[in-house]
Amino acid sequence: MKIKLTRKQAAPPNLAAKALAEAQYRPKVEKNPKAYSRKQKHPKGSLMVDQLPFSVPGSEEEGNT
């Protein structure tokens, strides 16, 4: 005996909710300068290696050949 599966129909798109999600109706949030905020973490990996002042491409030894 086979049981008939009935799937729930997907709801139609809510046009009113979509209209309210637009930038026109979103509240403007301003950052409070006195509020606590965490410091941003430094990026890990090769980004820091590229910023080293003493890593110069090429060296004097290569020119002596």
Short mmCIF file of C-alpha atoms in Angstrom, two decimals:
data_model
loop_
_atom_site.label_atom_id
_atom_site.label_comp_id
_atom_site.label_asym_id
_atom_site.label_seq_id
_atom_site.Cartn_x
_atom_site.Cartn_y
_atom_site.Cartn_z
CA MET A 1 0.00 0.00 0.00
CA LYS A 2 1.44 3.39 -1.02
CA ILE A 3 0.99 6.46 1.18
CA LYS A 4 0.27 9.65 -0.71
CA LEU A 5 2.66 12.42 0.29
CA THR A 6 1.23 15.90 0.30
CA ARG A 7 3.72 18.70 0.08
CA LYS A 8 3.01 22.05 1.60
CA GLN A 9 2.64 24.71 -1.09
CA ALA A 10 5.17 27.54 -0.98
CA ALA A 11 3.71 30.83 0.16
CA PRO A 12 3.43 33.60 -2.44
CA PRO A 13 5.95 36.45 -2.08
CA ASN A 14 4.94 39.06 0.47
CA LEU A 15 5.08 42.29 -1.52
CA ALA A 16 4.29 44.51 1.48
CA ALA A 17 7.18 43.08 3.50
CA LYS A 18 9.50 43.45 0.52
CA ALA A 19 8.52 47.12 0.15
CA LEU A 20 9.14 47.79 3.85
CA ALA A 21 12.62 46.22 3.62
CA GLU A 22 13.78 48.90 1.18
CA ALA A 23 16.25 51.54 2.34
CA GLN A 24 13.54 54.19 2.30
CA TYR A 25 11.81 52.67 5.36
CA ARG A 26 14.89 51.53 7.30
CA PRO A 27 15.77 53.61 10.36
CA LYS A 28 19.04 55.50 10.10
CA VAL A 29 21.40 54.29 12.80
CA GLU A 30 24.17 56.60 13.90
CA LYS A 31 27.17 55.34 15.83
CA ASN A 32 27.45 56.70 19.36
CA PRO A 33 31.04 57.97 19.84
CA LYS A 34 30.85 57.34 23.60
CA ALA A 35 29.73 53.73 23.25
CA TYR A 36 32.21 50.90 23.83
CA SER A 37 33.50 49.15 20.73
CA ARG A 38 36.06 46.40 20.29
CA LYS A 39 39.30 47.11 18.49
CA GLN A 40 39.69 45.55 15.07
CA LYS A 41 41.98 42.55 14.91
CA HIS A 42 45.07 42.55 12.73
CA PRO A 43 44.85 40.38 9.62
CA LYS A 44 46.81 37.14 9.75
CA GLY A 45 48.95 35.63 7.04
CA SER A 46 50.84 37.06 4.11
CA LEU A 47 49.33 40.54 4.38
CA MET A 48 51.71 41.42 7.19
CA VAL A 49 54.73 40.05 5.30
CA ASP A 50 54.06 42.39 2.38
CA GLN A 51 54.16 45.42 4.67
CA LEU A 52 57.63 44.80 6.10
CA PRO A 53 59.96 47.71 5.24
CA PHE A 54 63.10 45.58 4.89
CA SER A 55 61.79 43.04 2.37
CA VAL A 56 63.12 44.42 -0.91
CA PRO A 57 62.72 42.40 -4.12
CA GLY A 58 66.11 41.39 -5.51
CA SER A 59 69.37 41.55 -3.64
CA GLU A 60 72.93 42.76 -4.20
CA GLU A 61 74.25 39.19 -4.45
CA GLU A 62 72.36 38.51 -7.68
CA GLY A 63 74.09 41.35 -9.54
CA ASN A 64 77.61 39.99 -8.86
CA THR A 65 77.37 37.00 -11.22
#
